[in-house]
Coordinates of C-alpha atoms in Angstrom, one line a residue:
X13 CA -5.6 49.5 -8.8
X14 CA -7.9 49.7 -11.5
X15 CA -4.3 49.5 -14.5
X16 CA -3.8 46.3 -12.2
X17 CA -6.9 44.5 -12.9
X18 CA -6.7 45.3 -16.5
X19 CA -3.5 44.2 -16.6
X20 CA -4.4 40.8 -15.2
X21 CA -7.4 40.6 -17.4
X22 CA -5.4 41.2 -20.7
X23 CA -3.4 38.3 -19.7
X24 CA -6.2 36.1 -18.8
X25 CA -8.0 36.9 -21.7
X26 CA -4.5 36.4 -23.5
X27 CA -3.8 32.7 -22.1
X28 CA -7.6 31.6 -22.6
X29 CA -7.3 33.0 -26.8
X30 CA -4.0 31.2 -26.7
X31 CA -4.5 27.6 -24.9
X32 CA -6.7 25.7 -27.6
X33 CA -3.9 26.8 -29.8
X34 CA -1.0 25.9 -27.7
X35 CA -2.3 24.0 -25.0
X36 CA -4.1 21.4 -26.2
X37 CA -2.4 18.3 -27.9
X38 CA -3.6 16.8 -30.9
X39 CA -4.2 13.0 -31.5
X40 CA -1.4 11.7 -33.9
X41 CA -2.2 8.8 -36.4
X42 CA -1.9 5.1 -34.3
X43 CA -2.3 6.8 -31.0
X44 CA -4.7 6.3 -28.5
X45 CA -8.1 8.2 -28.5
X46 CA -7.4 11.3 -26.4
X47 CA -9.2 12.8 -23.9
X48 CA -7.9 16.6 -22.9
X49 CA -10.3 17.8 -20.4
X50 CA -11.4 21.3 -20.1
X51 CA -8.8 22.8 -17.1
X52 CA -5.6 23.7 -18.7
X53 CA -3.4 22.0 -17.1
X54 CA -5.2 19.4 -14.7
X55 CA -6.7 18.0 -17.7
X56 CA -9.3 15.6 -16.3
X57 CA -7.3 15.3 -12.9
X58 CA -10.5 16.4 -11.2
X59 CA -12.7 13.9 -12.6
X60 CA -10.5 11.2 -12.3
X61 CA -9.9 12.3 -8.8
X62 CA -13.7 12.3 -7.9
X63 CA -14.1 8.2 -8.4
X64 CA -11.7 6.8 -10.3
X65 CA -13.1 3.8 -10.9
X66 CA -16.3 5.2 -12.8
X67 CA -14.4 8.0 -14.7
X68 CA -12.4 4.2 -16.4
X69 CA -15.4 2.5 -16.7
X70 CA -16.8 5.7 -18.8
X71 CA -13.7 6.1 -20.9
X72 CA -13.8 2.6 -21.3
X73 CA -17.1 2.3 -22.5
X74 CA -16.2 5.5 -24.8
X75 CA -13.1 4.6 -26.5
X76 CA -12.5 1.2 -25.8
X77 CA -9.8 -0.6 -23.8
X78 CA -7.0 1.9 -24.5
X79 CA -7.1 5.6 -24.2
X80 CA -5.1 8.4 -23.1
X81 CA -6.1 11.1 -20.5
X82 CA -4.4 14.1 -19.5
X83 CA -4.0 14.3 -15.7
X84 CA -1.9 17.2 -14.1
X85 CA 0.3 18.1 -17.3
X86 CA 1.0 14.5 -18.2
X87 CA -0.9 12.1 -20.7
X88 CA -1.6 9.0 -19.2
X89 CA -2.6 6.0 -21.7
X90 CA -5.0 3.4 -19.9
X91 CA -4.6 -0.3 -20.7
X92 CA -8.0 -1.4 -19.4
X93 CA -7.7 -5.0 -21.0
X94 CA -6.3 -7.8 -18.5
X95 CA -5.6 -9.9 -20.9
X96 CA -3.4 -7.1 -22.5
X97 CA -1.4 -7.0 -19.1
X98 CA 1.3 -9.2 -19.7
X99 CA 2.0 -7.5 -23.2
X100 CA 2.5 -4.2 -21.4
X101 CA 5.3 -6.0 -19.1
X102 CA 6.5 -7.3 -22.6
X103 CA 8.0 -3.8 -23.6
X104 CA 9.8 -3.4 -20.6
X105 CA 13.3 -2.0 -22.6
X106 CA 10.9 1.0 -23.3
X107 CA 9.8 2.0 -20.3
X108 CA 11.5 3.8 -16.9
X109 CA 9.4 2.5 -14.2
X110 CA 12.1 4.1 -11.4
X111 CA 11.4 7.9 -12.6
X112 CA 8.2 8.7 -11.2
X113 CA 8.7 6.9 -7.9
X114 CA 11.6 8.3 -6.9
X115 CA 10.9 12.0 -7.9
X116 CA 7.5 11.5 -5.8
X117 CA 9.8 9.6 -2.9
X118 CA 12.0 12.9 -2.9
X119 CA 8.9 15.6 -3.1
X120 CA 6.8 14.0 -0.2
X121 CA 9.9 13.2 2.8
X122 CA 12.2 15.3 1.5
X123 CA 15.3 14.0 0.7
X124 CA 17.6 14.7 -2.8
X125 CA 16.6 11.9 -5.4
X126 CA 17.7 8.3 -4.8
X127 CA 17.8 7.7 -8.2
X128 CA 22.2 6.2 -8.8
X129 CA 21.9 8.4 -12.7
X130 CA 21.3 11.9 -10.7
X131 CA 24.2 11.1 -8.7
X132 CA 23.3 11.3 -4.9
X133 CA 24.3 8.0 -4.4
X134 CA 24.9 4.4 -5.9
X135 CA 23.0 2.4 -3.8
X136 CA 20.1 0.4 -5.8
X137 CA 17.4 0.8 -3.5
X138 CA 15.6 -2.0 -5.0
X139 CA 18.2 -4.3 -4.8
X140 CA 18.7 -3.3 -1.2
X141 CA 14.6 -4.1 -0.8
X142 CA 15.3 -7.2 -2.9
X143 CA 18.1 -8.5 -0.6
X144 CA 16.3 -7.5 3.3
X145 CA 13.1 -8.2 2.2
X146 CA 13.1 -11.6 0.7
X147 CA 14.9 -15.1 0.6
X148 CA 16.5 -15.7 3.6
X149 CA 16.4 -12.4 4.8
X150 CA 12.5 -12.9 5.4
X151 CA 12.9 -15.6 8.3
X152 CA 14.6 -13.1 10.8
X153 CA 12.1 -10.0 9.9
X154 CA 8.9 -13.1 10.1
X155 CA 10.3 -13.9 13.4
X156 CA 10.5 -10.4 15.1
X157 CA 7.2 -9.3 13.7
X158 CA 5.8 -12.2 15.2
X159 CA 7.5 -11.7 18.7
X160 CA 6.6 -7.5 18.3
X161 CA 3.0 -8.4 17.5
X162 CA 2.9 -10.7 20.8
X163 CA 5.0 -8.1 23.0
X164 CA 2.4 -5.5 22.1
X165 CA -0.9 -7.6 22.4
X166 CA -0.8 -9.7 25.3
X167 CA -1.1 -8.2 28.7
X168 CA 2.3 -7.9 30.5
X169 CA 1.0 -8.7 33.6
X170 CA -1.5 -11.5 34.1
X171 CA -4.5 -10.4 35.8
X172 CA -7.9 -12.6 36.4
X173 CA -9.9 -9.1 36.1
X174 CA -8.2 -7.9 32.6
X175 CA -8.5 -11.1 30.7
X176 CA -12.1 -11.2 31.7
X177 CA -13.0 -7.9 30.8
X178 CA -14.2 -6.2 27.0
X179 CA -13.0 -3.8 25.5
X180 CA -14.9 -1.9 23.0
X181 CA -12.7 0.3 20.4
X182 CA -12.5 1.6 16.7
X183 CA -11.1 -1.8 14.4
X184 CA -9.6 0.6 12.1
X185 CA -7.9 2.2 15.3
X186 CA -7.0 -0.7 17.3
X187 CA -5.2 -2.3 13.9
X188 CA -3.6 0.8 13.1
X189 CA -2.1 1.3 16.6
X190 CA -0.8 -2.8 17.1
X191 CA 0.6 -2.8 13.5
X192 CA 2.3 0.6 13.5
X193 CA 4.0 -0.4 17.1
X194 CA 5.0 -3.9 16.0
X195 CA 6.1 -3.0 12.7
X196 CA 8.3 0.1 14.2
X197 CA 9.9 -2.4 16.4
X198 CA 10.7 -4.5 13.9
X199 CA 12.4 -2.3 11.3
X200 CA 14.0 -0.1 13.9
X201 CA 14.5 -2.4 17.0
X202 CA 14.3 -1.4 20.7
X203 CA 15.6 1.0 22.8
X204 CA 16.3 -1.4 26.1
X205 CA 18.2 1.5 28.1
X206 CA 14.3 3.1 28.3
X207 CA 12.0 0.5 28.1
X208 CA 9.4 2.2 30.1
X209 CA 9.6 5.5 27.3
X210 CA 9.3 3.4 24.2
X211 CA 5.8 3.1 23.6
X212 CA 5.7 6.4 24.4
X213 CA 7.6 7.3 22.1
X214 CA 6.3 5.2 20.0
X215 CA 2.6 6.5 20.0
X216 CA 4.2 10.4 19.3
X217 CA 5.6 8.5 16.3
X218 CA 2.3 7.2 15.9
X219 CA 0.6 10.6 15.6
X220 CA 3.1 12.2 13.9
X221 CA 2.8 9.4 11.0
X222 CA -0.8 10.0 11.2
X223 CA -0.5 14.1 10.1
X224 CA 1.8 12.8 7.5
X225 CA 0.1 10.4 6.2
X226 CA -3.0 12.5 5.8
X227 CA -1.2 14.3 3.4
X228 CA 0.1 11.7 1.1
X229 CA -1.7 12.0 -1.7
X230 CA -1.4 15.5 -2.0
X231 CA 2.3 15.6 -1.6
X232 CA 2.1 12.5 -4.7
X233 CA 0.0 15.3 -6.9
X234 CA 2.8 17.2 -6.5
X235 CA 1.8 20.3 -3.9
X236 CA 4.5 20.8 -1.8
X237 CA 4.1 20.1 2.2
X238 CA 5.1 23.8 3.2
X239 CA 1.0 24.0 2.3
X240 CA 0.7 21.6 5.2
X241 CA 1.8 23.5 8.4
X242 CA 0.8 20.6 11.0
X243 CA 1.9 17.5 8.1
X244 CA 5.4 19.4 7.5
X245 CA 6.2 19.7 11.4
X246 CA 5.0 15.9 11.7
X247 CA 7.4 15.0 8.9
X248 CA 10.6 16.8 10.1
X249 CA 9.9 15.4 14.1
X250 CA 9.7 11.7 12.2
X251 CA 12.5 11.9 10.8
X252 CA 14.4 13.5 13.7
X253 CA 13.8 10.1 15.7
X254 CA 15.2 8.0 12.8
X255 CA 18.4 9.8 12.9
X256 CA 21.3 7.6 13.0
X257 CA 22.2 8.8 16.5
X258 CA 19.1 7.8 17.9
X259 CA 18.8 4.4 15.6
X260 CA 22.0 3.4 17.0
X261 CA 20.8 3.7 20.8
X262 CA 18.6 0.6 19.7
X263 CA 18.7 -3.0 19.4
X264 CA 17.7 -5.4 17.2
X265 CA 17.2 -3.5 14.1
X266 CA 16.5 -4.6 11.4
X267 CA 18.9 -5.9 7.8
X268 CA 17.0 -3.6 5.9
X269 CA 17.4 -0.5 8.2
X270 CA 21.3 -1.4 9.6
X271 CA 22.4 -2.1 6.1
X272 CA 21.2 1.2 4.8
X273 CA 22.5 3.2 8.1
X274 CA 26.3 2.1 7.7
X275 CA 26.2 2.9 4.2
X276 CA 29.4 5.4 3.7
X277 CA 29.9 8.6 1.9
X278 CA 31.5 6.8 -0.8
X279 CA 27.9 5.1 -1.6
X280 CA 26.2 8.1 -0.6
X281 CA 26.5 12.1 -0.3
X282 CA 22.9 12.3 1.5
X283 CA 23.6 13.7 5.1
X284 CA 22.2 12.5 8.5
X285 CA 19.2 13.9 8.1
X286 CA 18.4 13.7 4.4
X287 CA 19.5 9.3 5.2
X288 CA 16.8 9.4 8.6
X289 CA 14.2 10.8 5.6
X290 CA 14.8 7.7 3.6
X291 CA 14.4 5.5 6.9
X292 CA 10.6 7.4 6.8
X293 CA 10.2 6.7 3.5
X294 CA 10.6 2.9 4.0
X295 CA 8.0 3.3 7.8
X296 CA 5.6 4.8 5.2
X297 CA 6.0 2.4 3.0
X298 CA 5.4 -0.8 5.4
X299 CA 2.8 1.1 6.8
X300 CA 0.5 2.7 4.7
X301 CA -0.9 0.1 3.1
X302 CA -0.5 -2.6 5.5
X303 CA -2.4 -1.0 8.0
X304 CA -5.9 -1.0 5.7
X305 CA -5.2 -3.8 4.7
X306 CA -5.0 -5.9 8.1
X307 CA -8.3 -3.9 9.0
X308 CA -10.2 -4.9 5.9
X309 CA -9.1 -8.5 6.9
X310 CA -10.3 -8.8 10.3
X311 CA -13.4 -7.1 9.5
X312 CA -14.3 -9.6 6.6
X313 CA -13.5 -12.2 8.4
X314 CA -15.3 -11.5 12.0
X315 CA -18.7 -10.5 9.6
X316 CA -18.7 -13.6 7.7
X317 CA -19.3 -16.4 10.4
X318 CA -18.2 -19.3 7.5
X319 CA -14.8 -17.8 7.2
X320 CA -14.2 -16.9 10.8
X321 CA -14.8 -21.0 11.5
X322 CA -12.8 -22.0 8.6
X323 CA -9.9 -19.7 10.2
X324 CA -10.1 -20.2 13.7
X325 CA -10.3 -24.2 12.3
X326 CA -7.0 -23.8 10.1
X327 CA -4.9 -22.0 13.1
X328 CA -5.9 -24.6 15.7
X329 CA -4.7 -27.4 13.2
X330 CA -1.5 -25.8 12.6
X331 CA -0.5 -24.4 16.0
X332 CA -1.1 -28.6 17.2
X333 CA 0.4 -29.5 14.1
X334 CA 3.8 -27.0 15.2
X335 CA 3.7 -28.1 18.6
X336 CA 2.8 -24.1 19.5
X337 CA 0.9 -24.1 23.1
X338 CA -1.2 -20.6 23.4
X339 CA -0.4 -18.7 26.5
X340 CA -0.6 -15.6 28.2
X341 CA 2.6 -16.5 30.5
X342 CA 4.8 -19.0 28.2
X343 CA 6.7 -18.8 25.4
X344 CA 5.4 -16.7 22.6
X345 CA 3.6 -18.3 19.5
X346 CA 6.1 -18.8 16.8
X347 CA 5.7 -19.6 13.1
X348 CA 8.5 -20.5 10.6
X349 CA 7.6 -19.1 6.9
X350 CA 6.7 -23.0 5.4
X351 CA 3.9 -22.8 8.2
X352 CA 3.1 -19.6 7.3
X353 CA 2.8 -20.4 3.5
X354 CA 1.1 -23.2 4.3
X355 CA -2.7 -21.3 5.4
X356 CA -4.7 -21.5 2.5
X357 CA -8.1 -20.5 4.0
X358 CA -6.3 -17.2 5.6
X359 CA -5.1 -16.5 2.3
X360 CA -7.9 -16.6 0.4
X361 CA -9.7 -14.2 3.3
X362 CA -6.5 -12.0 2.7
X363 CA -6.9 -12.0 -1.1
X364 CA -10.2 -11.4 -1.1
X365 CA -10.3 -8.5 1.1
X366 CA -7.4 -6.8 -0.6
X367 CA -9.5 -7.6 -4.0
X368 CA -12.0 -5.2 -2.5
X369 CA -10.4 -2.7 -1.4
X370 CA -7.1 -2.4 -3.2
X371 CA -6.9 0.5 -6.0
X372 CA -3.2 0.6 -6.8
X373 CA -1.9 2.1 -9.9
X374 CA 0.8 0.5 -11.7
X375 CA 2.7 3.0 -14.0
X376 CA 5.5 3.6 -16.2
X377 CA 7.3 6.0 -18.2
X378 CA 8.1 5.8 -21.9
X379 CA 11.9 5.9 -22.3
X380 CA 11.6 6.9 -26.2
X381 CA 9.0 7.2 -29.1
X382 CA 8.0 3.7 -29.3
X383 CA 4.6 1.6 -30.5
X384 CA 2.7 -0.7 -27.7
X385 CA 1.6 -4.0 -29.3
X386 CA -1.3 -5.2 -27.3
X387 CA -4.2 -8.0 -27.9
X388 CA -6.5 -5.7 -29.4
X389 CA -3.9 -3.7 -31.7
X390 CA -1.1 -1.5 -31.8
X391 CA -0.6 2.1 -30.5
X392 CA 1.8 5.0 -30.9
X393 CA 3.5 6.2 -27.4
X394 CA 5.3 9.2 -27.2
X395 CA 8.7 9.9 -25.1
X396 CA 7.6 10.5 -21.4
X397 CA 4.0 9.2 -21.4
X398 CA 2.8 7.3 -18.6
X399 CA 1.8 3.9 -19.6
X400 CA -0.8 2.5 -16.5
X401 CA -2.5 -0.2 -15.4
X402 CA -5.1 0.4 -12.9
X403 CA -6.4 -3.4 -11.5
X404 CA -9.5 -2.2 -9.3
X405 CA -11.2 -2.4 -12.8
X406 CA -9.9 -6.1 -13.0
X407 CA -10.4 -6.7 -9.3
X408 CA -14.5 -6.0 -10.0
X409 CA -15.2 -6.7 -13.4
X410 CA -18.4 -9.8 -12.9
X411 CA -16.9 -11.6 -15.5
X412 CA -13.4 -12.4 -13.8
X413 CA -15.6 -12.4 -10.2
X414 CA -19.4 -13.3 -10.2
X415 CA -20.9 -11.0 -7.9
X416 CA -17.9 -9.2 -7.4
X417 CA -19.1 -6.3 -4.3
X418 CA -19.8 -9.9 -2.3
X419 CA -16.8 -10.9 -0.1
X420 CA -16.5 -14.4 -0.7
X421 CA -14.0 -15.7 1.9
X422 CA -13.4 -19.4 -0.6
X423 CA -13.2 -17.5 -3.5
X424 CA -9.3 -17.8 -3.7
X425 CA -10.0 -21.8 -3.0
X426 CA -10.0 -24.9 -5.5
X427 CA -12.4 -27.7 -4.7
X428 CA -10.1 -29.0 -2.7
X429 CA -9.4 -26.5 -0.4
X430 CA -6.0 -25.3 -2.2
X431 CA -4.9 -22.1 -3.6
X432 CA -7.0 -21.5 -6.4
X433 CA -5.3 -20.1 -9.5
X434 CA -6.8 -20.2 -12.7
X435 CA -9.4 -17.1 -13.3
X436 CA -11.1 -16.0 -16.9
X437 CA -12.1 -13.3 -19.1
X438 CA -13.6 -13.5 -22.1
X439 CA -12.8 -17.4 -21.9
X440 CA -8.9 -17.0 -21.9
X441 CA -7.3 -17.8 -19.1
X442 CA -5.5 -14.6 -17.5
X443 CA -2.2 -14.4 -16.1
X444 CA -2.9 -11.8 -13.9
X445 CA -5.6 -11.6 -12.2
X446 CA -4.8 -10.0 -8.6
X447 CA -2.4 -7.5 -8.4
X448 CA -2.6 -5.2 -5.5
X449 CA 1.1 -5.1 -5.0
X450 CA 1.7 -3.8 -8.3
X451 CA 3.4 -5.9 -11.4
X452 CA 6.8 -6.7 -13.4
X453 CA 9.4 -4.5 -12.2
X454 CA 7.3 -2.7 -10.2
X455 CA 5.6 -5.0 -7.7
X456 CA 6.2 -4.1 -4.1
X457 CA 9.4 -5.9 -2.6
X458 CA 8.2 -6.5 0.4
X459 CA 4.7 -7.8 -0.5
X460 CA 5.6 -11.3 0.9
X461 CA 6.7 -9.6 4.2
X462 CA 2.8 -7.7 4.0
X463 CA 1.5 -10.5 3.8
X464 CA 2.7 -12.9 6.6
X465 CA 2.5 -9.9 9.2
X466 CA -1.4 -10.1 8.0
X467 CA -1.5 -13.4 8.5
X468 CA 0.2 -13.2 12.0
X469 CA -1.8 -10.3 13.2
X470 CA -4.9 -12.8 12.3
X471 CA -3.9 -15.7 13.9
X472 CA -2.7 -14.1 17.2
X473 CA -6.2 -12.6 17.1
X474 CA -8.0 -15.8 16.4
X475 CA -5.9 -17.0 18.9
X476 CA -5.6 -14.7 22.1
X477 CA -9.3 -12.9 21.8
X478 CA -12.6 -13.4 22.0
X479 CA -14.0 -10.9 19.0
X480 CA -17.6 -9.3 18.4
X481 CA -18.7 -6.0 16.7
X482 CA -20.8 -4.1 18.6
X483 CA -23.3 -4.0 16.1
X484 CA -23.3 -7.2 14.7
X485 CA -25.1 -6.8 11.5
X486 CA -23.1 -3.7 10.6
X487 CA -22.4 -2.6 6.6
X488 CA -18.4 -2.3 5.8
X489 CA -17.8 1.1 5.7
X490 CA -17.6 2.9 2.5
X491 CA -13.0 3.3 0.6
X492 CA -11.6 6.2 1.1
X493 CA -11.2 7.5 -2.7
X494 CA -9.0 9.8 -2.1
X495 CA -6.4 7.9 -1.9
X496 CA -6.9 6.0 -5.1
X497 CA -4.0 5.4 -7.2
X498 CA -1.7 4.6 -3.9
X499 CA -3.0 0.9 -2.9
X500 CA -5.4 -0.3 -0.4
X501 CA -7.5 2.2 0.2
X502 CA -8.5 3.3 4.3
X503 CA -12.3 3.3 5.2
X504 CA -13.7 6.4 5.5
X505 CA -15.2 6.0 9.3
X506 CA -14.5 3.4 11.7
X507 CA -16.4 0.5 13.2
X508 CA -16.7 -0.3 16.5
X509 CA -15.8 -4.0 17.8
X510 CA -15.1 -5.9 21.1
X511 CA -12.5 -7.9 22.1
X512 CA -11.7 -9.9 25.2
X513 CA -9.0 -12.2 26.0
X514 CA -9.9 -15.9 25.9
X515 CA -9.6 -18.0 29.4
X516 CA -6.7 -20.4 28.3

């Protein structure tokens, strides 16, 4: 036991003698300042982990707008400058924006890489987004969210007793269980031979997403899930339920999902199972970040009492304006996407909740040795960097926002009550200047489908309920930073509200 230890201590004392030698890399001329950390390996992944936001705003103040960190075994160069943004997208020849999103889309559901260059399959999943997700595709998948939403929040039988009636519940949990069930519909349709089992099933789904979920970000680091007992067993039972003998028991699924499940072996080599853990990764992917998101919005809006009249005032006018009658027994509220586009004061409370909470981080890989021209100079970038762009730094910097913690339900709103689009740093106009669904070739694909099921969840709720918190002076509860780097980030505790159904 004893020649054991000693062993182990030798190499210890070995690796530590050895890693400032070997370990550490050295600044080159034109690079970036360089910050190493003190954990081989993790770098400053701990720090960074702790609040990202602060550990930026440090390195910023430090070294300027552009810096290099190393994070789990990879440098990672900064841009920090907004108005530098759009030169980053500039070099877009140099950079491989697909490798790092589809080796962490294989490592946390499982499935071989979906990448066409490893050879799994020739389907271009982006196109395939590009195609469902938007254009024309976007009025059918509007539609059915819209008719899901309704299905799952108005009572199926009308009873005097239940409309009058509050109900007190977690936000966070109410949104969470409406949006998962209407969006699980609407991807992957309804099983009409057992009606009375679907949300049943649903909710099991529900769960299981939930252990998952709570995982995510460690499965992105890069542990595997086998560390996660109770996450790993969620995972595999998800992605039992979207096998293509269950999907096909169902009806109106939808493009996105039927395209992708007749797709043959000449397109593909993935088998049933490793195709039902794609299906999960697009659930997870209109989830995760939707969900947060439509809570942050409803609980913005119900705390500020100018935005909640400005709402409920903008849905009235354009429910008369469609001819849409709200009712518990008749036809179900339907929106076309022109009336949908057309609800500036929702999508300025939208935007500015997703302004608070959002902490995406938009990344790339360099494809070669190349050199990043940017506003405030030029810098040398080494073959399989990570260039990033995190826009929570943006998102609060005063200068851009006055008073940028406030929520500020106009804030997205010219003086005349239209989308307001011109913002400023340093007295340039940006180009950017909101981006929590990413950028360039990046930016989420179904962003515009995000953010009309927002917008419908809010105006079925203005519409159908009576709303109250419990507590009605109650603080916003504090992000969940753990899950920085992802997108919108989850509260950390929930907040209790009450809801009613109006007497119509």
């Amino acid at each position: 036991m004893i020649t054991i230890f000693l062993v182990w201590g030798i190499v210890v004392a070995v690796c530590c003698y050895l890693w400032p030698i070997f370990g550490i890399r050295k600044r080159k001329m034109g690079e970036p300042p360089l910050e190493n950390g003190l954990i081989p390996y993790l770098g400053c992944a701990l720090q960074f982990g702790a609040n990202p936001l602060e550990f930026l705003r440090e390195n910023q103040r430090k070294h300027g707008h552009v810096f290099t960190c190393k994070l789990v075994g990879k440098y990672v160069h900064f841009i920090t400058n907004p108005l530098s943004y759009h030169k980053v997208l500039c070099h877009g020849k140099y950079f491989d924006w697909k490798k790092f999103h589809f080796a962490t889309s294989a490592k946390a559901f499982g499935h071989r890489s979906i990448d066409p260059n490893d050879g799994n399959t020739t389907e271009n999943i982006n196109d395939t987004f590009i195609k469902t997700l938007q254009g024309n595709a976007l009025n059918s998948l509007t539609e059915s969210m819209m008719e899901n939403l309704q299905l799952t929040m108005r009572p199926p039988v009308f009873s005097n007793s239940k409309i009058s009636a509050w109900v007190t519940e977690g936000m966070y949990s109410f949104c969470y269980r409406v949006m998962f069930e209407a969006g699980y519909l609407t991807l992957f349709g309804r099983d009409l031979t057992r009606q009375d089992a679907q949300r049943t099933h649903i909710l099991n789904n529900l769960d299981n997403f939930k252990q998952f979920d709570k995982v995510f970000p460690a499965l992105a680091a890069g542990l595997p899930i086998h560390l996660f007992k109770t996450a790993h067993n969620a995972r595999e039972k998800l992605a039992e339920s979207l096998r293509h003998e269950n999907l096909q028991k169902r009806n109106h699924i939808s493009e996105l999902v039927s395209l992708r499940m007749f797709l043959n072996d000449t397109v593909s080599t993935f088998d049933d199972l490793e195709k039902a853990k794609t299906h999960l990764a697009i659930l997870w992917a209109s989830q995760a970040n939707t969900i947060p998101a439509t809570f942050w919005s409803l609980l913005q809006m119900i705390r500020n009492p100018d935005a909640m009249k400005a709402a409920t005032e903008e849905v009235n006018k354009t429910l008369e304006s469609a001819g849409q009658k709200i009712s518990f027994e008749g036809s179900p509220i339907c929106l076309n996407q022109m009336q949908l586009n057309n609800l500036p004061v929702l999508d300025s409370i939208i935007k500015e909740s997703l302004r608070l909470s959002s902490a995406s981080l938009n990344i790339r890989t360099a494809k070669e040795d190349f050199t990043l021209h940017l506003e405030g100079g030029s810098y040398s970038i080494r073959k399989d960097d990570i260039i990033a762009l995190y826009p929570q730094l943006m998102h609060l910097d005063p200068e851009i926002y006055p008073d940028p913690l406030t929520f500020k339900y106009d804030r997205y709103l010219d003086e005349n009550g239209k989308t307001k689009t011109t913002f400023y740093s340093n007295g340039l106009k940006l180009k950017y200047y909101y981006m929590p669904f990413g950028s360039g070739a990046t930016i989420c694909p179904g962003r515009l489908f995000a953010v009309h099921e927002i917008k419908q969840f809010l105006i079925l709720m203005l519409s159908y309920f009576e709303l109250e918190l419990v507590e009605s002076h109650a603080k916003c509860p504090p992000l969940d930073q753990s899950r920085a780097g992802l997108g919108i980030l989850p509260p950390l505790n929930d907040i209790e509200f009450k809801y009613k159904f109006k007497h119509l």
